[in-house]
Short mmCIF file of C-alpha atoms in Angstrom, two decimals:
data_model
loop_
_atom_site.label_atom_id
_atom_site.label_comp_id
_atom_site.label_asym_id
_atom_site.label_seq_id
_atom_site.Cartn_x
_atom_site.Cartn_y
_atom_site.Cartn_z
CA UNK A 40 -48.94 -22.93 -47.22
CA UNK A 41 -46.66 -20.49 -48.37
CA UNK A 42 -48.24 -17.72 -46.44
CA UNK A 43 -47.61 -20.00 -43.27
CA UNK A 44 -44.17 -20.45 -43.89
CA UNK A 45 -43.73 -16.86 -44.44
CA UNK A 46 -45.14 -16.06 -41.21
CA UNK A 47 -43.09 -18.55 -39.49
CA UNK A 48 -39.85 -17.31 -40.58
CA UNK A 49 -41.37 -13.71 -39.56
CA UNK A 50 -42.06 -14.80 -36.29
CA UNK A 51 -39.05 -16.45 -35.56
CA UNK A 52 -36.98 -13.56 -37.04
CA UNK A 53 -38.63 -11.04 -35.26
CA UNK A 54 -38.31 -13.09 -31.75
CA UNK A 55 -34.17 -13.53 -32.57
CA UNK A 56 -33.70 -9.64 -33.32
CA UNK A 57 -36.23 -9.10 -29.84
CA UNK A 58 -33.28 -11.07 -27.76
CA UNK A 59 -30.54 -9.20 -29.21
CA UNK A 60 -32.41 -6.02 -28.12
CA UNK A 61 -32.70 -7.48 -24.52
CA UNK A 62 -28.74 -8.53 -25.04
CA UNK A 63 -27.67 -5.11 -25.87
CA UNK A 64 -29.31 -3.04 -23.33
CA UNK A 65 -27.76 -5.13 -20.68
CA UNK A 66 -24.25 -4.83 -22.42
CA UNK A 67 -24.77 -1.44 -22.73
CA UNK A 68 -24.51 -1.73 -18.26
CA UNK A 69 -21.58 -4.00 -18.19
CA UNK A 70 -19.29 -2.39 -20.55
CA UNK A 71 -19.98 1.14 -19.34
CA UNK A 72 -19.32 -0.08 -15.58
CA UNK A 73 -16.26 -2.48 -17.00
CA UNK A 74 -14.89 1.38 -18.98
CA UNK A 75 -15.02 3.31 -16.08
CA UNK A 76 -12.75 -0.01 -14.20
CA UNK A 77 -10.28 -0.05 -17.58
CA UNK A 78 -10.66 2.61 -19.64
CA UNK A 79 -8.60 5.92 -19.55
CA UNK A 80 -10.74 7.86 -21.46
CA UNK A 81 -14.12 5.75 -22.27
CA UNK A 82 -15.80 6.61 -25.63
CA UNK A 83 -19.78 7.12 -25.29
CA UNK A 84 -22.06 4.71 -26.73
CA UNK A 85 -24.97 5.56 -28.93
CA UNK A 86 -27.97 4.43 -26.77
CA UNK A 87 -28.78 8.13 -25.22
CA UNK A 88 -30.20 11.01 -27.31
CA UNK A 89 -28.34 12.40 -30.83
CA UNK A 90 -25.38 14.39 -30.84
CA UNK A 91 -25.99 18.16 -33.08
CA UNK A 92 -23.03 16.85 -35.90
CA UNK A 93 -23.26 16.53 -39.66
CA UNK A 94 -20.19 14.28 -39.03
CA UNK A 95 -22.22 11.60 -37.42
CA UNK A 96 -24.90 9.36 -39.41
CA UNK A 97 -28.23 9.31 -38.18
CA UNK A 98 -27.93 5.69 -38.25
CA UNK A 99 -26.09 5.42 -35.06
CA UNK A 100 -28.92 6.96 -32.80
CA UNK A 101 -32.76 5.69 -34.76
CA UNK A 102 -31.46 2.24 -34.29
CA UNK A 103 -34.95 1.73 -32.45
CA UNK A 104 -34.75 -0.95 -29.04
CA UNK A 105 -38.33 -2.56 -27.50
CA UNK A 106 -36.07 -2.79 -24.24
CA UNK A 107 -35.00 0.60 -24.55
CA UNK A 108 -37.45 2.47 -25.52
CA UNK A 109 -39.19 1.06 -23.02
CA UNK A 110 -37.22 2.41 -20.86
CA UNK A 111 -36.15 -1.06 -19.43
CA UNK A 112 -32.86 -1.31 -17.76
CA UNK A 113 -33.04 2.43 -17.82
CA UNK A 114 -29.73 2.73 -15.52
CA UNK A 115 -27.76 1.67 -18.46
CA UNK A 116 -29.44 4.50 -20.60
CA UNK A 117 -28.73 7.00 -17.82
CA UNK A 118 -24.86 6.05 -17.51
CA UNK A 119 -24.74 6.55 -21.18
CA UNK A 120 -25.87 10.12 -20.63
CA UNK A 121 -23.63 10.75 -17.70
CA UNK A 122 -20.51 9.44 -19.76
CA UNK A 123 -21.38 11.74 -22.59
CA UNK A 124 -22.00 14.52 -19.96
CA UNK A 125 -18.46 14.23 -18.04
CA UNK A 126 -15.55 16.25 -18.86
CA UNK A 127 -12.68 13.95 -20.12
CA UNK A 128 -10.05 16.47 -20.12
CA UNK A 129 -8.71 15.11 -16.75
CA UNK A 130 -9.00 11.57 -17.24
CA UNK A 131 -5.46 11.05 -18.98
CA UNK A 132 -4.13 10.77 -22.54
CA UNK A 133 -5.93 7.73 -25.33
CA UNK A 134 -5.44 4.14 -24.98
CA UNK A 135 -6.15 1.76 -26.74
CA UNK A 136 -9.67 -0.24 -25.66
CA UNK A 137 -9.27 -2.87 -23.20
CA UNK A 138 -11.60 -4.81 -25.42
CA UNK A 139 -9.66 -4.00 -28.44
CA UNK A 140 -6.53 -6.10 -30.06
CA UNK A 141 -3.08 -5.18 -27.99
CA UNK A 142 -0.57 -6.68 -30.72
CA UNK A 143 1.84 -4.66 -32.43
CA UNK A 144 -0.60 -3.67 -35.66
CA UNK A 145 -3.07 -2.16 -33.79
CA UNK A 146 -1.81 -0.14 -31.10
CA UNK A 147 0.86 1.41 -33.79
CA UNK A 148 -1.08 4.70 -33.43
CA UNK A 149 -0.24 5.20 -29.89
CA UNK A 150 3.48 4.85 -30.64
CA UNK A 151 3.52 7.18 -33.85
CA UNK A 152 2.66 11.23 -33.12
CA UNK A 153 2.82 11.59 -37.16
CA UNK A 154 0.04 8.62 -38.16
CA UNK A 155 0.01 7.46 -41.71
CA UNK A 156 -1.99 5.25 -43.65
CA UNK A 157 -0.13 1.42 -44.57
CA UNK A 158 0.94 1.74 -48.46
CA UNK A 159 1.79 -0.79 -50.94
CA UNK A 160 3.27 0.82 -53.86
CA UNK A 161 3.87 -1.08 -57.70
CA UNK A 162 5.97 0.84 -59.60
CA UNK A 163 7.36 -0.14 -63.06
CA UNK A 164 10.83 1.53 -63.73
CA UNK A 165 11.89 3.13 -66.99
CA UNK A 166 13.47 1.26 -69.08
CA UNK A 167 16.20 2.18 -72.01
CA UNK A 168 15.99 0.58 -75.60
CA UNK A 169 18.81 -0.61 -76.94
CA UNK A 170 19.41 2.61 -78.80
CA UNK A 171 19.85 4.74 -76.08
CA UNK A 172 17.25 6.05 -73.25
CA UNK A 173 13.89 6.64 -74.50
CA UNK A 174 11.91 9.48 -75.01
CA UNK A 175 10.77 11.17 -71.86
CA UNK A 176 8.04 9.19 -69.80
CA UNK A 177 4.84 10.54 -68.05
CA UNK A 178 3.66 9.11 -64.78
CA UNK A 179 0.03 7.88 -64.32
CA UNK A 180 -0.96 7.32 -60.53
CA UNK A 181 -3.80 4.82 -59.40
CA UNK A 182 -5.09 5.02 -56.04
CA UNK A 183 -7.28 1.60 -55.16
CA UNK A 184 -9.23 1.79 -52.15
CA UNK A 185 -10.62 -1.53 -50.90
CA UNK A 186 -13.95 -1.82 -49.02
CA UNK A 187 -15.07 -2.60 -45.70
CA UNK A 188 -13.46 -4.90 -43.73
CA UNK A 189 -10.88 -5.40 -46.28
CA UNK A 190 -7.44 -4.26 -46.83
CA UNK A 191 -4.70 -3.91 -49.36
CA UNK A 192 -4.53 -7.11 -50.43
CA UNK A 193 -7.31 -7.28 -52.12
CA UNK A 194 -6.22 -5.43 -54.74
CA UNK A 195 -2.09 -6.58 -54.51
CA UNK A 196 -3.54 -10.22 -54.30
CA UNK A 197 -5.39 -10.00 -57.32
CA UNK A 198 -4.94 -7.59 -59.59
CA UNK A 199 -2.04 -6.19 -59.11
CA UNK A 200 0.29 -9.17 -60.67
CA UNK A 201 -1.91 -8.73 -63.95
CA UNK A 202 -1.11 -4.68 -63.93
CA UNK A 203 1.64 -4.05 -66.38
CA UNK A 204 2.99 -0.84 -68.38
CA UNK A 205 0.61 -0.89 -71.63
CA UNK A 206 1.75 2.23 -73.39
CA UNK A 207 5.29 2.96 -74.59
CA UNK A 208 5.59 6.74 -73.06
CA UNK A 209 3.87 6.01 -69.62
CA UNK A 210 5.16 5.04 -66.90
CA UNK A 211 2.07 3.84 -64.13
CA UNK A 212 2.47 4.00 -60.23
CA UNK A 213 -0.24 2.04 -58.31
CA UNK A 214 -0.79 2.60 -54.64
CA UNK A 215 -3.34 0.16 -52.66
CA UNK A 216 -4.17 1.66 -49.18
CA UNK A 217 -5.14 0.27 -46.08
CA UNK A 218 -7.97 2.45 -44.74
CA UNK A 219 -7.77 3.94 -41.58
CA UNK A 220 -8.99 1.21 -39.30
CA UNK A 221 -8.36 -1.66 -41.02
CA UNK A 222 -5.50 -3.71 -42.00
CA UNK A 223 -2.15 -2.41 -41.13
CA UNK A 224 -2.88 1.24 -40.87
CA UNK A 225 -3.73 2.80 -37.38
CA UNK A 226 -6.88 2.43 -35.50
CA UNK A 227 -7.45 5.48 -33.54
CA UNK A 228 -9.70 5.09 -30.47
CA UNK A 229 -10.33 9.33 -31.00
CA UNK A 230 -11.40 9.18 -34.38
CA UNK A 231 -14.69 8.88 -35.77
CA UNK A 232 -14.27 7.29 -38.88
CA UNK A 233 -15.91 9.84 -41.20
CA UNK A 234 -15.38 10.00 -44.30
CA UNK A 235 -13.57 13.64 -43.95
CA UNK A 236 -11.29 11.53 -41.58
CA UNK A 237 -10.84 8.89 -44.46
CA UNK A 238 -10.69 11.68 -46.87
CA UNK A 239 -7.48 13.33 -44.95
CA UNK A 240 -5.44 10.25 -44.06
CA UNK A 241 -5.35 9.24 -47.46
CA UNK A 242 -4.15 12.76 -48.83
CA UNK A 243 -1.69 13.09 -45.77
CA UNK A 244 -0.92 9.19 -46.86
CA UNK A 245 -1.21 8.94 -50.41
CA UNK A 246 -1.00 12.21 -52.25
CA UNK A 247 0.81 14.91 -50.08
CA UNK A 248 3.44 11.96 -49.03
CA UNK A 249 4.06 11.29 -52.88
CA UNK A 250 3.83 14.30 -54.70
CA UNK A 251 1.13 13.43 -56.48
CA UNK A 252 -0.12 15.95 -58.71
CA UNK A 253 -2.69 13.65 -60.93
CA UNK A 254 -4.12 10.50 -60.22
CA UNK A 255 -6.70 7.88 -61.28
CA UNK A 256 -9.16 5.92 -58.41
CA UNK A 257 -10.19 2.49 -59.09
CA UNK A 258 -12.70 1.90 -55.58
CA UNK A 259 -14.36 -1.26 -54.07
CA UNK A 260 -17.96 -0.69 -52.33
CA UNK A 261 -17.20 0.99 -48.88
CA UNK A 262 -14.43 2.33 -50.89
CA UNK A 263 -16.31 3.87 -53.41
CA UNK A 264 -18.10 6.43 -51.14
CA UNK A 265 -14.73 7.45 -49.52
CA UNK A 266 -13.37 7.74 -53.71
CA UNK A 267 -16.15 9.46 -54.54
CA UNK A 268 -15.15 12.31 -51.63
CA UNK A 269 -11.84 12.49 -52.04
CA UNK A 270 -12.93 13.23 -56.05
CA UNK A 271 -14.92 15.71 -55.30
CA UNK A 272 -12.28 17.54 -52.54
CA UNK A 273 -9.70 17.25 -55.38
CA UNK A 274 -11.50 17.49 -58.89
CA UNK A 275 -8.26 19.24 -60.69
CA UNK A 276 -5.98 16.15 -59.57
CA UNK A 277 -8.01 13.22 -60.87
CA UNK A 278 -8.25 12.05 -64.45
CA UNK A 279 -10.95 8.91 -63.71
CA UNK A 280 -12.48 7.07 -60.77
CA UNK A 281 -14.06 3.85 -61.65
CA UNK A 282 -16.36 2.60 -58.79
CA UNK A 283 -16.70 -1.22 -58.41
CA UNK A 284 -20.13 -2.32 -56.77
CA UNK A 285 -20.96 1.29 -55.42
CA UNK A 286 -22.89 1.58 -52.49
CA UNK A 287 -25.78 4.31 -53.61
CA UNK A 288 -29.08 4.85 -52.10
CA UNK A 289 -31.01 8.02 -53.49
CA UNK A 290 -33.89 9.34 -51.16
CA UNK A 291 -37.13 8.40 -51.24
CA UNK A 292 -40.66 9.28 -49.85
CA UNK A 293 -40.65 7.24 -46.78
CA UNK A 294 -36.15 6.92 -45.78
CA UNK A 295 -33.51 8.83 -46.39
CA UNK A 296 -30.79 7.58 -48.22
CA UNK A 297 -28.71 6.96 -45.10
CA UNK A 298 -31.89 4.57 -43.29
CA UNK A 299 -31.82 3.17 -47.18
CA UNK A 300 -28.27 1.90 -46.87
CA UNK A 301 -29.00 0.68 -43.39
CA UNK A 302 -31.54 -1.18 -43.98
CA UNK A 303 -30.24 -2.49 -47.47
CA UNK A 304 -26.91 -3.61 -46.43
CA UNK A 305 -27.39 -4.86 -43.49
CA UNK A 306 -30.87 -5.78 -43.51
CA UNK A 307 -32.38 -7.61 -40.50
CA UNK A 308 -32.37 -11.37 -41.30
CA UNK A 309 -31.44 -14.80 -40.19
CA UNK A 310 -29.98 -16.25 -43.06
CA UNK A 311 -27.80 -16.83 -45.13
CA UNK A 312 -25.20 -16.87 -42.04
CA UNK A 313 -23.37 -13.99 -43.82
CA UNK A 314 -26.18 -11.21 -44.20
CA UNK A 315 -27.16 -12.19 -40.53
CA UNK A 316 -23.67 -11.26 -38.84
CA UNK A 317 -23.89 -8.31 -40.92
CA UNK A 318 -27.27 -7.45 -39.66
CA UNK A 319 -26.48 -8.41 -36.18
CA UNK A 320 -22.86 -6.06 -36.24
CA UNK A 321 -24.59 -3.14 -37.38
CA UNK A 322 -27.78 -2.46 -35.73
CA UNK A 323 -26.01 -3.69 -32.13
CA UNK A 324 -23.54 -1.56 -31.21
CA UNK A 325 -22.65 -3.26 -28.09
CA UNK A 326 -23.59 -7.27 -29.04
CA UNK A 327 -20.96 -6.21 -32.02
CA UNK A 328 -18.64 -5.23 -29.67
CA UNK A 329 -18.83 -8.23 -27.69
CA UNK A 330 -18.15 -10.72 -30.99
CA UNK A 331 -14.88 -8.02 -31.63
CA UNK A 332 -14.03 -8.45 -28.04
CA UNK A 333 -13.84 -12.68 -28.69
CA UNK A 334 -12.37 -12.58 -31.96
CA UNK A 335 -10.76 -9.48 -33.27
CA UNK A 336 -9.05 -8.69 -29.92
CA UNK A 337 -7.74 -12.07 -29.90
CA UNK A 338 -6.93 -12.37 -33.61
CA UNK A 339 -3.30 -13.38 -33.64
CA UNK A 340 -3.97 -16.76 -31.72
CA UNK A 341 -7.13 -17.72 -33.75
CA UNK A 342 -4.78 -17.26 -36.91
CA UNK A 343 -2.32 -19.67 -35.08
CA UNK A 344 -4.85 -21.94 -34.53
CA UNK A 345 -6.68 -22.00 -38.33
CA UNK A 346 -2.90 -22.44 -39.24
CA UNK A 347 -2.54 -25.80 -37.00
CA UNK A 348 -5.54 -27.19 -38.00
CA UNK A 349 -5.62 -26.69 -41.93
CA UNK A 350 -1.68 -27.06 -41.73
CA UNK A 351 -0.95 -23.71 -44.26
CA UNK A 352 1.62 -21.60 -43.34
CA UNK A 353 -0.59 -18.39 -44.63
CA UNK A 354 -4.06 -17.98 -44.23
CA UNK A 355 -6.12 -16.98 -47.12
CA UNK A 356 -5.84 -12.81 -46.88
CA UNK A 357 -9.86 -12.56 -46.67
CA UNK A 358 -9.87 -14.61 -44.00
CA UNK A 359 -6.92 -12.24 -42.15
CA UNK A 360 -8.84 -9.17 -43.20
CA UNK A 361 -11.92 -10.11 -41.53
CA UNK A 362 -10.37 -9.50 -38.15
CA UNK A 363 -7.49 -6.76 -38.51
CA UNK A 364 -10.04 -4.29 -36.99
CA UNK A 365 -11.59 -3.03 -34.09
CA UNK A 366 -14.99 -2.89 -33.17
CA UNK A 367 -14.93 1.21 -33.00
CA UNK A 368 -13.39 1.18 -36.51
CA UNK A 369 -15.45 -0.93 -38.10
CA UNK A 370 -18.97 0.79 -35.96
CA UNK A 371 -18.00 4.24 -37.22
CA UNK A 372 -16.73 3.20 -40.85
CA UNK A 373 -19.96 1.15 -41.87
CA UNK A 374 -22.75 4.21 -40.32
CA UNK A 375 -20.63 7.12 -40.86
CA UNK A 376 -19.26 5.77 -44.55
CA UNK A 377 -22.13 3.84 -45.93
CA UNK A 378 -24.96 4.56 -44.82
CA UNK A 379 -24.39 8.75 -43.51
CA UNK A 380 -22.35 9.02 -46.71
CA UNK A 381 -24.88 8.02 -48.99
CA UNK A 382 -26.18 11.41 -48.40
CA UNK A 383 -23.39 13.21 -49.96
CA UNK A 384 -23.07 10.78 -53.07
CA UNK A 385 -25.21 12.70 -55.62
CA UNK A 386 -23.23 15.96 -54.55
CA UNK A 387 -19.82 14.35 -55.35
CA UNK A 388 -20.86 12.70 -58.72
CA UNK A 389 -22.18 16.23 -59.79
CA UNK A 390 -19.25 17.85 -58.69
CA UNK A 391 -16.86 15.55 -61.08
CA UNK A 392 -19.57 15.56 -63.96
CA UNK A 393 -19.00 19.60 -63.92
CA UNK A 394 -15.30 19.11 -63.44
CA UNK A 395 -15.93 16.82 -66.44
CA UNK A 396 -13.84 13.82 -64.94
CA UNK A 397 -14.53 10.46 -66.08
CA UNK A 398 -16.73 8.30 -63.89
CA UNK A 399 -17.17 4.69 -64.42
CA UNK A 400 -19.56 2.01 -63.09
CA UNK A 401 -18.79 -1.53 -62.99
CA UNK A 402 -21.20 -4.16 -61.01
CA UNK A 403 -22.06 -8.10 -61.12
CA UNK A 404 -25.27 -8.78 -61.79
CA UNK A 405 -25.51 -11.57 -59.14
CA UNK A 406 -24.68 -9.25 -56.44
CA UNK A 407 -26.66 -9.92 -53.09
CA UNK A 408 -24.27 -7.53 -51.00
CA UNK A 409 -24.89 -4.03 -52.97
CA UNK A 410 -28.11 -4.74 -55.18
CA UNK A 411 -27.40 -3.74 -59.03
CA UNK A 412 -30.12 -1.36 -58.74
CA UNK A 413 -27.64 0.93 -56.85
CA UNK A 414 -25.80 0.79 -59.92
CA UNK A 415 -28.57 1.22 -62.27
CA UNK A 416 -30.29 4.27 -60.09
CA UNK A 417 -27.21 6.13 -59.84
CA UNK A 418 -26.79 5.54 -64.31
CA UNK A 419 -29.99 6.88 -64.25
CA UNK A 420 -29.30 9.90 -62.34
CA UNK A 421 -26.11 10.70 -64.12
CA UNK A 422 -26.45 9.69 -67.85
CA UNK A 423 -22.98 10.22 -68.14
CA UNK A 424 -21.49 8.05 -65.98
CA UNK A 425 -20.24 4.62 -67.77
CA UNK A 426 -21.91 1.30 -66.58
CA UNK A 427 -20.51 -1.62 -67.07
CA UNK A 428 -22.64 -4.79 -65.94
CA UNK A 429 -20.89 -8.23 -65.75
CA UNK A 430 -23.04 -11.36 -66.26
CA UNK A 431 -23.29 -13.96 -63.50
CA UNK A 432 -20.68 -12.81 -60.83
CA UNK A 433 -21.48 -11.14 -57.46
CA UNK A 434 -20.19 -8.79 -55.06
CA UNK A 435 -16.29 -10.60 -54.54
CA UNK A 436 -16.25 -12.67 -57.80
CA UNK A 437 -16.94 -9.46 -60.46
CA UNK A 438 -12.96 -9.00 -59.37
CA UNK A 439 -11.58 -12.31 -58.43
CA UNK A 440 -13.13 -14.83 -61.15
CA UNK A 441 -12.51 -12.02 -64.13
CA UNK A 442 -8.70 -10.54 -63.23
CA UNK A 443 -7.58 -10.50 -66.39
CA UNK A 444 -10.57 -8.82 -67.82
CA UNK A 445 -11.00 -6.60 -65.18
CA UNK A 446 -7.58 -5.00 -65.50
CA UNK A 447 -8.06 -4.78 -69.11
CA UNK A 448 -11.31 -2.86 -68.59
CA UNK A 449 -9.27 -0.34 -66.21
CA UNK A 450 -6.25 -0.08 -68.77
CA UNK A 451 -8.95 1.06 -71.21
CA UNK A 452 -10.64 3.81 -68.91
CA UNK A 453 -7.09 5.12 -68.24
CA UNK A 454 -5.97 5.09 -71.88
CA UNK A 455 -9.43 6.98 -72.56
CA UNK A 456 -9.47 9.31 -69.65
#
């Protein structure tokens, strides 16, 4: 019986995903035909043959179609080529996507010629004693990075309230970044999303912008790979970089890491209703677009309308962070961040093991999003890494139901680092 139902669910799995391919071939047609109407400068789509770039994941072009491989619809394949073919240079400066959001958030790019990243700084003054000014303070600088489609408030809506000055002669500085593409920072329709380009906003941002000469990284899944880069680029800056549900997929017989993170996070499956958007936003390029193209383009009046019908003045910030994207942002960040950086991961961690900078590991044991076993491969790659695993919270919760703890655990890896 329960081979039956197995087979079933196959079946009916396999005949969804087999739709979607038909779906996105023939979107592939329409918005190609509806760039060239709109579009100043349209960006090529992924469906023709790969590009020669180490910047690009491999992900975005083995994303196998029946329809296309086929060779069905074939016209839309061919106008993919002949976009990627044509010289741009005369077609006129960037804009932003017709398909993409127009309100004031995220077209700021095209009115700023010196782009930086949105910033919410937490700093705690010094304070005199009652005897006179106390002995001279050092400065301790955090850097959280959030994960995908996420933003600063994650970490200023949790932990940051709980965050207070724990030693008499520090004085600590935390900075919570939105990463490029998401939130309030700019959403470039140029930029790839790699993590170089992550890497380089954030020290343009974060680092050069502040002065920064040391610093400590406290990272959030997607945000872990782009931590673990910007470690490795800057070993002699940072004192610790604790990694919170790291995505990490080692290499194997049969995938590389990269088709490992593909097919891990965003595994092809109908339920539950979570995993399947996931599924169904990553391995379409152009269904994905379409979904952006209802709801993140037209963001601001769907928050208007959540607001009238569960009468709240503010929406919960998960909710808001779902759709401060764009489609090209969010494409680029989850193949050319999680699953093409995977590939760079045990380079990084070996690189700050050498530079003999702290690295710890913390990860819920419930966690359906980014398996434990990530966690527990990369410990057992890199004995020295710290890992801490949390009993019965997942992915979100291994922050949000443990605040207190949690920033107790990162006041401890500071103190010790």
């Amino acid at each position: 019986m329960e081979k039956k139902v197995k087979a079933l669910l196959d079946t009916i799995t396999f005949l969804v995903f087999l739709f979607f391919d038909f779906v996105d071939v023939v979107l592939c047609v329409a918005y190609e035909l509806l760039d060239e109407l709109f579009e100043a400068k349209p960006f090529p789509c992924y469906c023709g043959k790969k590009l020669e770039t180490k910047e690009l994941s491999e992900t975005l072009f083995w994303r196998k179609n029946v329809f296309r491989e086929m060779g069905f619809l074939s016209f839309g394949r061919k106008t993919c080529e002949a976009v990627k073919k044509r010289d741009d240079g005369n077609r006129g400066e960037v804009v932003n996507r017709w398909s993409d959001c127009g309100c004031d958030s995220c077209v700021s790019w095209m009115k700023k010629s010196n782009q930086k990243l949105h910033v919410v700084v937490k700093e705690f003054p010094q304070v005199n004693s009652e005897d006179g000014p106390r002995e001279e303070a050092t400065t301790e600088n955090v850097i959280f990075l959030h994960g995908f489609l996420s933003s600063s408030s994650y970490w200023t809506r949790s932990v940051f309230k709980y965050l207070s000055e724990p030693l008499n002669h520090q004085i600590y500085r935390y900075f919570a970044v939105d990463l490029l593409g998401f939130g309030k920072s700019p959403k470039p329709n140029d930029c790839l999303y790699t993590l170089n380009d992550h890497v380089e906003m954030i020290h343009k941002s974060v680092i050069s912008a502040y002065e920064l000469s040391s610093f400590h990284l406290v990272a959030h899944s997607m945000g872990c790979n782009i931590a673990l880069a910007l470690a490795a680029k800057y070993p002699k800056f940072v004192k610790s970089v604790t990694l919170v549900a790291p995505p990490y997929f080692s290499d194997s017989n049969d995938e590389t890491s990269s088709s490992m993170a593909l097919n891990t996070v965003a595994r092809k499956t109908l339920w539950p209703p979570l995993a399947f958007g996931k599924s169904v936003m990553t391995w379409y390029e152009h269904v994905g677009r379409f979904f952006c193209f209802l709801i993140c383009k037209n963001h601001t009046t769907w928050e208007r309308i959540f607001k009238l019908f569960t009468q709240t003045r503010e929406l919960n910030f998960m909710v808001v962070d779902l759709t401060r994207h764009t489609h090209h942002s969010a494409w680029h960040s989850m193949h050319n961040v999680i699953c093409g950086g995977s590939k760079s991961m045990d380079d990084y961690v070996g690189i700050l093991i050498n530079a003999k900078v702290k690295v710890w590991v913390i990860h819920g044991d419930q966690d359906l999003t980014v398996p434990l076993d990530c966690s527990n491969n990369l410990k057992m790659k890199f004995p020295q890494l710290k890992l801490i695993i949390v009993q019965n919270v997942d992915h979100g919760t291994v922050i949000f139901h443990r605040k207190r703890d949690f920033v107790k655990s990162l006041q401890h890896i500071w103190a010790t680092s």
